[in-house]
mmCIF file of C-alpha atoms in Angstrom:
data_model
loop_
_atom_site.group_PDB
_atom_site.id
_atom_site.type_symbol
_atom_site.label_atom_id
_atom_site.label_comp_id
_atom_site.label_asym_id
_atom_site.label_seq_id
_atom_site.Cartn_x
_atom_site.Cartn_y
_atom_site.Cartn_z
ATOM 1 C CA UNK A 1 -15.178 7.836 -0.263
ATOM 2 C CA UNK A 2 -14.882 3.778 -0.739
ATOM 3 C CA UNK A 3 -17.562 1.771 1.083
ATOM 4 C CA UNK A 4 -17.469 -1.779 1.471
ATOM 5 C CA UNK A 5 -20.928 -3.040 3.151
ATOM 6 C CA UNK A 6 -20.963 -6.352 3.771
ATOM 7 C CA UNK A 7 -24.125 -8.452 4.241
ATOM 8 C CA UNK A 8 -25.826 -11.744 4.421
ATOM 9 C CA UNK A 9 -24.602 -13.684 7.665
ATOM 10 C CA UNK A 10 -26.174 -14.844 10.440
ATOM 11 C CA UNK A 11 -26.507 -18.430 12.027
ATOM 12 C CA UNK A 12 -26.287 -21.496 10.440
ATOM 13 C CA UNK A 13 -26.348 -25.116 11.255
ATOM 14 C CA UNK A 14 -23.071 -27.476 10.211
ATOM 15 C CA UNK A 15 -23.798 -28.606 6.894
ATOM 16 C CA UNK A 16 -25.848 -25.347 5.631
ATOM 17 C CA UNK A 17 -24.869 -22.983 3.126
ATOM 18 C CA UNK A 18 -25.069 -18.659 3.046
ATOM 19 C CA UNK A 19 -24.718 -16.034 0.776
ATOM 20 C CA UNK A 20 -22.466 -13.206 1.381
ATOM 21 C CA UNK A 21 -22.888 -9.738 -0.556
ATOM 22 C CA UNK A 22 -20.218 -6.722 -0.751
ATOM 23 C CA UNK A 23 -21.523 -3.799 -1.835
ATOM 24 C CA UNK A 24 -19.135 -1.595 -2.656
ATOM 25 C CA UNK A 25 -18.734 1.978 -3.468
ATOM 26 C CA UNK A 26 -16.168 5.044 -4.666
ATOM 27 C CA UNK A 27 -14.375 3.234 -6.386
ATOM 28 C CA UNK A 28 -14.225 1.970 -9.800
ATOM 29 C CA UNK A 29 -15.018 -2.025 -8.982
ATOM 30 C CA UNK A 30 -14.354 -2.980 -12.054
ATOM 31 C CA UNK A 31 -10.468 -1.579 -12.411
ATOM 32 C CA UNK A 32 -9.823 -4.192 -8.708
ATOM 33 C CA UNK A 33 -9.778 -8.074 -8.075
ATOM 34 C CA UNK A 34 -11.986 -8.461 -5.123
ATOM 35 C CA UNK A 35 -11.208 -11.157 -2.236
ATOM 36 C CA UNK A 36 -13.359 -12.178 1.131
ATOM 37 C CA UNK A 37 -11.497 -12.494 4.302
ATOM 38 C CA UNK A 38 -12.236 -13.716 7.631
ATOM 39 C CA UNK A 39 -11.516 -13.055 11.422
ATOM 40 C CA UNK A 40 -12.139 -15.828 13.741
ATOM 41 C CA UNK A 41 -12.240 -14.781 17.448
ATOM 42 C CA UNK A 42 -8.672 -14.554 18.853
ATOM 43 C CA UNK A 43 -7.083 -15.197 15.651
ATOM 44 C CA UNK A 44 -5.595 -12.913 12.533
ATOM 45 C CA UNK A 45 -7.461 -11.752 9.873
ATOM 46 C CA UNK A 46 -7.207 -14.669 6.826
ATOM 47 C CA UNK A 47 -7.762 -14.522 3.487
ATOM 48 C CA UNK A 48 -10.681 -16.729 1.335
ATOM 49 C CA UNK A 49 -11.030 -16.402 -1.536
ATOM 50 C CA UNK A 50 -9.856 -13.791 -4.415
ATOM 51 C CA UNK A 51 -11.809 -13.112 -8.114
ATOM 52 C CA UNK A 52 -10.063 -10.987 -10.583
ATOM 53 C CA UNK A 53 -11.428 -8.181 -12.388
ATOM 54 C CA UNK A 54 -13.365 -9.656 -14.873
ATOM 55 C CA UNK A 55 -14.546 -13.384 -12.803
ATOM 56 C CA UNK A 56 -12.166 -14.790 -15.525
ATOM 57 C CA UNK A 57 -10.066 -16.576 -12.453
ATOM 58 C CA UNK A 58 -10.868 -17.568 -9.394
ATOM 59 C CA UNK A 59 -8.563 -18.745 -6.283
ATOM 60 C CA UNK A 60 -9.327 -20.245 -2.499
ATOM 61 C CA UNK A 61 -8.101 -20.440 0.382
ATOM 62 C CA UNK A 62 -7.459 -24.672 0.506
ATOM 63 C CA UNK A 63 -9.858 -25.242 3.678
ATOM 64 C CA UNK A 64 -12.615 -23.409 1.401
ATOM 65 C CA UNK A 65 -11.974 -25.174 -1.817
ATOM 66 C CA UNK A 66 -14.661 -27.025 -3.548
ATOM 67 C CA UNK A 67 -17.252 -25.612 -0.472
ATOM 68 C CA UNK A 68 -16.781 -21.574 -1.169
ATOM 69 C CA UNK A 69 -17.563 -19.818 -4.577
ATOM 70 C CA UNK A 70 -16.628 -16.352 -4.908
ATOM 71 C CA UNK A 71 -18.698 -14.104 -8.140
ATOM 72 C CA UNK A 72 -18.931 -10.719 -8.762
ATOM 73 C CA UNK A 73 -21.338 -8.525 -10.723
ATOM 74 C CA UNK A 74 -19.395 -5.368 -12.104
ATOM 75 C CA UNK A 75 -23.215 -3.851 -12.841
ATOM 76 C CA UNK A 76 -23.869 -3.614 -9.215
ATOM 77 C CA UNK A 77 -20.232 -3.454 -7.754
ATOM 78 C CA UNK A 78 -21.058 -6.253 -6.167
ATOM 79 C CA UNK A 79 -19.242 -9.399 -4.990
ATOM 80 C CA UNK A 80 -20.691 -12.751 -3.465
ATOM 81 C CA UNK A 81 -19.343 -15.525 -1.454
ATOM 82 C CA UNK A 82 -21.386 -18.366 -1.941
ATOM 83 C CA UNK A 83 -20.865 -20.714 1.421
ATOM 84 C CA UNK A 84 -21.964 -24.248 1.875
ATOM 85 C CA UNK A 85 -21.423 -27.185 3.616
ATOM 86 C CA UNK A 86 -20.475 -24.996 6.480
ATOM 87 C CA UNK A 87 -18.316 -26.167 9.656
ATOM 88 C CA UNK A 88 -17.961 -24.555 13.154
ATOM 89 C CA UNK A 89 -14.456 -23.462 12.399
ATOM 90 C CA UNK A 90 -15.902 -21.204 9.344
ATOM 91 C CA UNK A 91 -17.314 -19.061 12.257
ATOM 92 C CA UNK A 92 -15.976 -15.843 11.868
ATOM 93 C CA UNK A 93 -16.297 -12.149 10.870
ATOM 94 C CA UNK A 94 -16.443 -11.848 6.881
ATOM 95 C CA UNK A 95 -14.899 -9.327 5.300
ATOM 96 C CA UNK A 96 -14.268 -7.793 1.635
ATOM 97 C CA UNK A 97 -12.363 -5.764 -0.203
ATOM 98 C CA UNK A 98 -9.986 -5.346 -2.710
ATOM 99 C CA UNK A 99 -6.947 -7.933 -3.108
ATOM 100 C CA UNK A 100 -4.657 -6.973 -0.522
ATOM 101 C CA UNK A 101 -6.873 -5.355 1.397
ATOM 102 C CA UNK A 102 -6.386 -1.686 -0.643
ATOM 103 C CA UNK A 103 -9.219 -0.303 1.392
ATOM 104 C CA UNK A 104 -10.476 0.639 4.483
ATOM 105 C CA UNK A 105 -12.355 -2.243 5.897
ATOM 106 C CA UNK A 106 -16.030 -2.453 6.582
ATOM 107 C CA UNK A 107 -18.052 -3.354 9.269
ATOM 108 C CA UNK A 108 -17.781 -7.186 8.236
ATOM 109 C CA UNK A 109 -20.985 -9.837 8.194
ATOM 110 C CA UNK A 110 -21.326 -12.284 11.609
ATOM 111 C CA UNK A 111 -21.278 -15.932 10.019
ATOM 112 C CA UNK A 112 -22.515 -18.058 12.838
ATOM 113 C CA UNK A 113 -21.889 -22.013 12.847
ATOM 114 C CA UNK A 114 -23.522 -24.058 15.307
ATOM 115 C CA UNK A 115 -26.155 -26.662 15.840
#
């Protein structure tokens, strides 16, 4: 069963950075490119960023780039969103999972931005 826990949000002031974790599960990690998306409140579900199987390429969403970094450590099927200089209109529900969204999606991490 594929399980995609996201983790690491909470509430930040403009200007701060977070760290966003996907641990993910039944599935072989390594065989997917992994992406982060987000749901604002009252809007669709958008896509972030995208790594591909190996880290060798990376893409962004162009409101993130040069603020976002996505990684990913095949050892612990585990992918990271590395956030900073944050704005209010980051606020949203973050999500991973596989590009495309292959899987089911997980609860999502609460990223919070507000002074």
């Amino acid at each position: 069963q594929v399980q995609l826990v996201e983790s690491g949000g909470g509430l930040v002031q403009p200007g701060g950075s977070l760290r966003l974790s996907c641990a993910a599960s039944g599935f072989t990690f390594s065989s997917y490119a992994m992406s982060w998306y987000r749901q604002a409140p009252g809007k669709e579900r958008e896509l972030v960023a995208t790594i591909t199987r190996f880290g060798g390429r990376t893409d962004y969403a162009d409101s993130m780039k040069g603020r976002f970094t996505i990684s990913r450590d095949n050892a612990k099927n585990t992918v990271y969103l590395q956030m900073k200089s944050l704005k209010p209109e980051d606020t949203a529900v973050y999500y991973c999972n596989a590009e495309g969204g292959a899987f089911s999606w997980g609860q999502g991490t609460q990223v919070t931005v507000s002074s």
